[in-house]
PDB file of C-alpha atoms in Angstrom:
ATOM      1  CA  UNK P  22      45.787  53.088  17.570  1.00 59.00           C
ATOM      2  CA  UNK P  23      43.300  51.035  19.591  1.00 65.00           C
ATOM      3  CA  UNK P  24      42.428  47.390  19.078  1.00 58.00           C
ATOM      4  CA  UNK P  25      39.084  48.332  17.498  1.00 57.00           C
ATOM      5  CA  UNK P  26      40.721  50.669  15.021  1.00 58.00           C
ATOM      6  CA  UNK P  27      43.417  48.170  14.102  1.00 58.00           C
ATOM      7  CA  UNK P  28      41.346  45.011  13.657  1.00 56.00           C
ATOM      8  CA  UNK P  29      37.783  46.039  12.966  1.00 59.00           C
ATOM      9  CA  UNK P  30      38.174  49.371  11.134  1.00 65.00           C
ATOM     10  CA  UNK P  31      34.531  49.395  10.090  1.00 66.00           C
ATOM     11  CA  UNK P  32      34.879  52.914   8.710  1.00 75.00           C
ATOM     12  CA  UNK P  33      37.250  51.637   6.047  1.00 78.00           C
ATOM     13  CA  UNK P  34      34.470  49.557   4.499  1.00 76.00           C
ATOM     14  CA  UNK P  35      32.429  52.750   4.198  1.00 75.00           C
ATOM     15  CA  UNK P  36      35.302  54.619   2.613  1.00 81.00           C
ATOM     16  CA  UNK P  37      35.865  51.790   0.134  1.00 79.00           C
ATOM     17  CA  UNK P  38      32.199  51.838  -0.847  1.00 77.00           C
ATOM     18  CA  UNK P  39      32.440  55.366  -2.255  1.00 78.00           C
ATOM     19  CA  UNK P  40      35.110  54.651  -4.849  1.00 82.00           C
ATOM     20  CA  UNK P  41      34.494  55.158  -8.549  1.00 83.00           C
ATOM     21  CA  UNK P  42      34.899  51.807 -10.306  1.00 84.00           C
ATOM     22  CA  UNK P  43      32.529  49.980 -12.622  1.00 86.00           C
ATOM     23  CA  UNK P  44      31.502  47.657  -9.771  1.00 86.00           C
ATOM     24  CA  UNK P  45      30.747  50.596  -7.494  1.00 81.00           C
ATOM     25  CA  UNK P  46      28.591  52.216 -10.182  1.00 88.00           C
ATOM     26  CA  UNK P  47      26.360  49.164 -10.654  1.00 89.00           C
ATOM     27  CA  UNK P  48      22.779  49.368  -9.382  1.00 90.00           C
ATOM     28  CA  UNK P  49      22.789  48.338  -5.698  1.00 90.00           C
ATOM     29  CA  UNK P  50      19.739  46.126  -6.284  1.00 93.00           C
ATOM     30  CA  UNK P  51      21.663  44.121  -8.882  1.00 93.00           C
ATOM     31  CA  UNK P  52      24.577  43.676  -6.470  1.00 92.00           C
ATOM     32  CA  UNK P  53      22.261  42.606  -3.640  1.00 93.00           C
ATOM     33  CA  UNK P  54      20.450  40.086  -5.862  1.00 95.00           C
ATOM     34  CA  UNK P  55      23.732  38.733  -7.260  1.00 95.00           C
ATOM     35  CA  UNK P  56      25.159  38.354  -3.756  1.00 94.00           C
ATOM     36  CA  UNK P  57      22.011  36.639  -2.470  1.00 95.00           C
ATOM     37  CA  UNK P  58      22.025  34.202  -5.373  1.00 96.00           C
ATOM     38  CA  UNK P  59      25.723  33.553  -4.808  1.00 96.00           C
ATOM     39  CA  UNK P  60      25.153  32.894  -1.100  1.00 96.00           C
ATOM     40  CA  UNK P  61      22.202  30.574  -1.721  1.00 96.00           C
ATOM     41  CA  UNK P  62      24.131  28.645  -4.352  1.00 95.00           C
ATOM     42  CA  UNK P  63      27.215  28.176  -2.179  1.00 95.00           C
ATOM     43  CA  UNK P  64      25.183  27.188   0.873  1.00 94.00           C
ATOM     44  CA  UNK P  65      23.142  24.657  -1.096  1.00 94.00           C
ATOM     45  CA  UNK P  66      26.122  22.433  -1.916  1.00 92.00           C
ATOM     46  CA  UNK P  67      26.285  19.103  -0.043  1.00 91.00           C
ATOM     47  CA  UNK P  68      28.566  18.892   2.958  1.00 87.00           C
ATOM     48  CA  UNK P  69      31.083  16.592   1.266  1.00 88.00           C
ATOM     49  CA  UNK P  70      31.553  18.728  -1.853  1.00 86.00           C
ATOM     50  CA  UNK P  71      34.877  20.526  -1.820  1.00 88.00           C
ATOM     51  CA  UNK P  72      36.173  20.481  -5.369  1.00 90.00           C
ATOM     52  CA  UNK P  73      32.855  21.760  -6.723  1.00 92.00           C
ATOM     53  CA  UNK P  74      33.209  24.897  -4.564  1.00 91.00           C
ATOM     54  CA  UNK P  75      36.511  25.926  -6.148  1.00 92.00           C
ATOM     55  CA  UNK P  76      35.032  27.813  -9.155  1.00 94.00           C
ATOM     56  CA  UNK P  77      33.015  29.977  -6.785  1.00 94.00           C
ATOM     57  CA  UNK P  78      36.192  31.736  -5.692  1.00 94.00           C
ATOM     58  CA  UNK P  79      36.097  33.538  -9.048  1.00 95.00           C
ATOM     59  CA  UNK P  80      33.262  35.795  -7.840  1.00 94.00           C
ATOM     60  CA  UNK P  81      35.140  37.314  -4.869  1.00 94.00           C
ATOM     61  CA  UNK P  82      38.379  37.478  -6.864  1.00 94.00           C
ATOM     62  CA  UNK P  83      36.574  39.318  -9.661  1.00 93.00           C
ATOM     63  CA  UNK P  84      34.983  41.787  -7.236  1.00 92.00           C
ATOM     64  CA  UNK P  85      38.286  42.413  -5.481  1.00 92.00           C
ATOM     65  CA  UNK P  86      40.094  42.967  -8.765  1.00 92.00           C
ATOM     66  CA  UNK P  87      37.535  45.083 -10.603  1.00 91.00           C
ATOM     67  CA  UNK P  88      36.438  46.941  -7.468  1.00 89.00           C
ATOM     68  CA  UNK P  89      40.042  47.686  -6.449  1.00 89.00           C
ATOM     69  CA  UNK P  90      39.462  46.371  -2.935  1.00 89.00           C
ATOM     70  CA  UNK P  91      42.590  45.617  -0.864  1.00 90.00           C
ATOM     71  CA  UNK P  92      42.961  41.837  -0.566  1.00 91.00           C
ATOM     72  CA  UNK P  93      44.757  41.974   2.786  1.00 91.00           C
ATOM     73  CA  UNK P  94      41.925  44.024   4.278  1.00 89.00           C
ATOM     74  CA  UNK P  95      39.297  41.458   3.242  1.00 89.00           C
ATOM     75  CA  UNK P  96      41.440  38.527   4.407  1.00 91.00           C
ATOM     76  CA  UNK P  97      41.977  40.224   7.763  1.00 90.00           C
ATOM     77  CA  UNK P  98      38.216  40.675   8.173  1.00 89.00           C
ATOM     78  CA  UNK P  99      37.603  37.023   7.337  1.00 90.00           C
ATOM     79  CA  UNK P 100      40.263  35.886   9.819  1.00 90.00           C
ATOM     80  CA  UNK P 101      38.752  38.000  12.605  1.00 88.00           C
ATOM     81  CA  UNK P 102      35.427  36.145  12.400  1.00 88.00           C
ATOM     82  CA  UNK P 103      36.811  32.722  11.402  1.00 90.00           C
ATOM     83  CA  UNK P 104      36.877  31.319  14.963  1.00 90.00           C
ATOM     84  CA  UNK P 105      33.073  31.081  14.746  1.00 89.00           C
ATOM     85  CA  UNK P 106      33.270  28.787  11.702  1.00 89.00           C
ATOM     86  CA  UNK P 107      36.078  26.762  13.264  1.00 91.00           C
ATOM     87  CA  UNK P 108      34.029  26.306  16.437  1.00 91.00           C
ATOM     88  CA  UNK P 109      31.001  25.167  14.432  1.00 86.00           C
ATOM     89  CA  UNK P 110      32.912  22.585  12.418  1.00 88.00           C
ATOM     90  CA  UNK P 111      35.643  21.429  14.758  1.00 90.00           C
ATOM     91  CA  UNK P 112      33.556  18.574  16.141  1.00 89.00           C
ATOM     92  CA  UNK P 113      32.822  17.079  12.706  1.00 87.00           C
ATOM     93  CA  UNK P 114      36.048  15.003  12.597  1.00 86.00           C
ATOM     94  CA  UNK P 115      35.214  13.612  16.030  1.00 86.00           C
ATOM     95  CA  UNK P 116      31.593  12.771  15.256  1.00 85.00           C
ATOM     96  CA  UNK P 117      31.818  11.603  11.635  1.00 81.00           C
ATOM     97  CA  UNK P 118      34.682   9.111  11.676  1.00 80.00           C
ATOM     98  CA  UNK P 119      33.801   6.891   8.725  1.00 81.00           C
ATOM     99  CA  UNK P 120      36.468   6.710   6.045  1.00 78.00           C
ATOM    100  CA  UNK P 121      35.748   8.955   3.089  1.00 78.00           C
ATOM    101  CA  UNK P 122      38.953   8.632   1.088  1.00 74.00           C
ATOM    102  CA  UNK P 123      42.333   6.984   1.242  1.00 77.00           C
ATOM    103  CA  UNK P 124      45.348   9.036   0.316  1.00 79.00           C
ATOM    104  CA  UNK P 125      48.402   6.759   0.121  1.00 82.00           C
ATOM    105  CA  UNK P 126      49.109   5.887   3.712  1.00 79.00           C
ATOM    106  CA  UNK P 127      46.358   8.081   5.237  1.00 81.00           C
ATOM    107  CA  UNK P 128      42.677   7.562   5.860  1.00 82.00           C
ATOM    108  CA  UNK P 129      40.633  10.738   5.531  1.00 79.00           C
ATOM    109  CA  UNK P 130      37.436  10.728   7.546  1.00 83.00           C
ATOM    110  CA  UNK P 131      34.202  12.249   6.287  1.00 85.00           C
ATOM    111  CA  UNK P 132      34.304  14.602   9.279  1.00 86.00           C
ATOM    112  CA  UNK P 133      37.473  16.275   8.006  1.00 87.00           C
ATOM    113  CA  UNK P 134      35.921  16.686   4.554  1.00 87.00           C
ATOM    114  CA  UNK P 135      32.769  18.279   5.991  1.00 90.00           C
ATOM    115  CA  UNK P 136      34.876  20.504   8.271  1.00 91.00           C
ATOM    116  CA  UNK P 137      36.877  21.745   5.308  1.00 92.00           C
ATOM    117  CA  UNK P 138      33.628  22.251   3.375  1.00 92.00           C
ATOM    118  CA  UNK P 139      32.283  24.408   6.207  1.00 92.00           C
ATOM    119  CA  UNK P 140      35.445  26.518   6.150  1.00 93.00           C
ATOM    120  CA  UNK P 141      35.254  26.964   2.371  1.00 94.00           C
ATOM    121  CA  UNK P 142      31.576  27.927   2.468  1.00 95.00           C
ATOM    122  CA  UNK P 143      32.276  30.307   5.329  1.00 95.00           C
ATOM    123  CA  UNK P 144      35.115  31.979   3.439  1.00 94.00           C
ATOM    124  CA  UNK P 145      33.038  32.348   0.290  1.00 95.00           C
ATOM    125  CA  UNK P 146      29.939  33.718   2.000  1.00 95.00           C
ATOM    126  CA  UNK P 147      31.716  36.124   4.322  1.00 95.00           C
ATOM    127  CA  UNK P 148      33.914  37.454   1.524  1.00 94.00           C
ATOM    128  CA  UNK P 149      30.849  38.001  -0.686  1.00 95.00           C
ATOM    129  CA  UNK P 150      29.036  39.873   2.091  1.00 92.00           C
ATOM    130  CA  UNK P 151      32.091  42.005   2.884  1.00 91.00           C
ATOM    131  CA  UNK P 152      32.622  42.790  -0.788  1.00 92.00           C
ATOM    132  CA  UNK P 153      28.984  43.802  -1.152  1.00 91.00           C
ATOM    133  CA  UNK P 154      29.436  46.326   1.652  1.00 89.00           C
ATOM    134  CA  UNK P 155      32.835  47.397   0.280  1.00 89.00           C
ATOM    135  CA  UNK P 156      31.332  48.154  -3.138  1.00 91.00           C
ATOM    136  CA  UNK P 157      27.974  49.493  -1.946  1.00 89.00           C
ATOM    137  CA  UNK P 158      27.549  51.554   1.197  1.00 85.00           C
ATOM    138  CA  UNK P 159      25.530  49.933   3.971  1.00 85.00           C
ATOM    139  CA  UNK P 160      22.774  52.545   3.633  1.00 86.00           C
ATOM    140  CA  UNK P 161      22.848  51.835  -0.114  1.00 88.00           C
ATOM    141  CA  UNK P 162      22.337  48.122   0.556  1.00 89.00           C
ATOM    142  CA  UNK P 163      19.443  48.911   2.904  1.00 90.00           C
ATOM    143  CA  UNK P 164      17.890  51.238   0.327  1.00 91.00           C
ATOM    144  CA  UNK P 165      18.229  48.498  -2.295  1.00 92.00           C
ATOM    145  CA  UNK P 166      16.587  45.993   0.037  1.00 91.00           C
ATOM    146  CA  UNK P 167      13.722  48.422   0.618  1.00 92.00           C
ATOM    147  CA  UNK P 168      13.274  48.865  -3.137  1.00 93.00           C
ATOM    148  CA  UNK P 169      13.286  45.087  -3.551  1.00 91.00           C
ATOM    149  CA  UNK P 170      10.305  44.828  -1.191  1.00 92.00           C
ATOM    150  CA  UNK P 171      11.879  43.787   2.095  1.00 91.00           C
ATOM    151  CA  UNK P 172       9.818  44.808   5.153  1.00 91.00           C
ATOM    152  CA  UNK P 173      10.458  48.357   6.377  1.00 90.00           C
ATOM    153  CA  UNK P 174      10.796  47.154   9.965  1.00 91.00           C
ATOM    154  CA  UNK P 175      13.657  44.837   8.962  1.00 90.00           C
ATOM    155  CA  UNK P 176      15.395  47.655   7.066  1.00 92.00           C
ATOM    156  CA  UNK P 177      14.987  50.021  10.021  1.00 91.00           C
ATOM    157  CA  UNK P 178      16.508  47.414  12.339  1.00 91.00           C
ATOM    158  CA  UNK P 179      19.496  47.039  10.011  1.00 88.00           C
ATOM    159  CA  UNK P 180      20.007  50.793   9.827  1.00 87.00           C
ATOM    160  CA  UNK P 181      19.827  51.109  13.623  1.00 89.00           C
ATOM    161  CA  UNK P 182      22.333  48.268  13.963  1.00 84.00           C
ATOM    162  CA  UNK P 183      24.639  50.055  11.538  1.00 80.00           C
ATOM    163  CA  UNK P 184      24.252  53.456  13.182  1.00 77.00           C
ATOM    164  CA  UNK P 185      24.704  52.390  16.783  1.00 72.00           C
TER     165      UNK P 185
END
């Protein structure tokens, strides 16, 4: 087994998307709209909000449970791309050093709070996108986007990206 097969295993997402569960049978347009609304809502939270993001984990947990998607597979996919989020937020604790909270004996800077917020938002958005593809085939998502009125050129680009 090669590195690509072991860690990326893109074909497995396709195989998962053809299962027969109630989530898989939903209209792809509804899943795309729900995922877009979820992403926009999560992204719109302020950078120092952490506790308010906690209820949003119900959406991916619900999709994983009802869609019968392997949790370890999704977590592995998130971990593979997580260095990008870590690289984006790692400088926040160095640049935003003002004290945000005091936990007995420790001062927590606002940079650490915003860094953790970035990681939470990243986990939520990537898991939602992966679960959309795991419950709807990529061509199904593209077809749904086309039916929702997205430009044909954009859809063609996505399909070429997927194919090649």
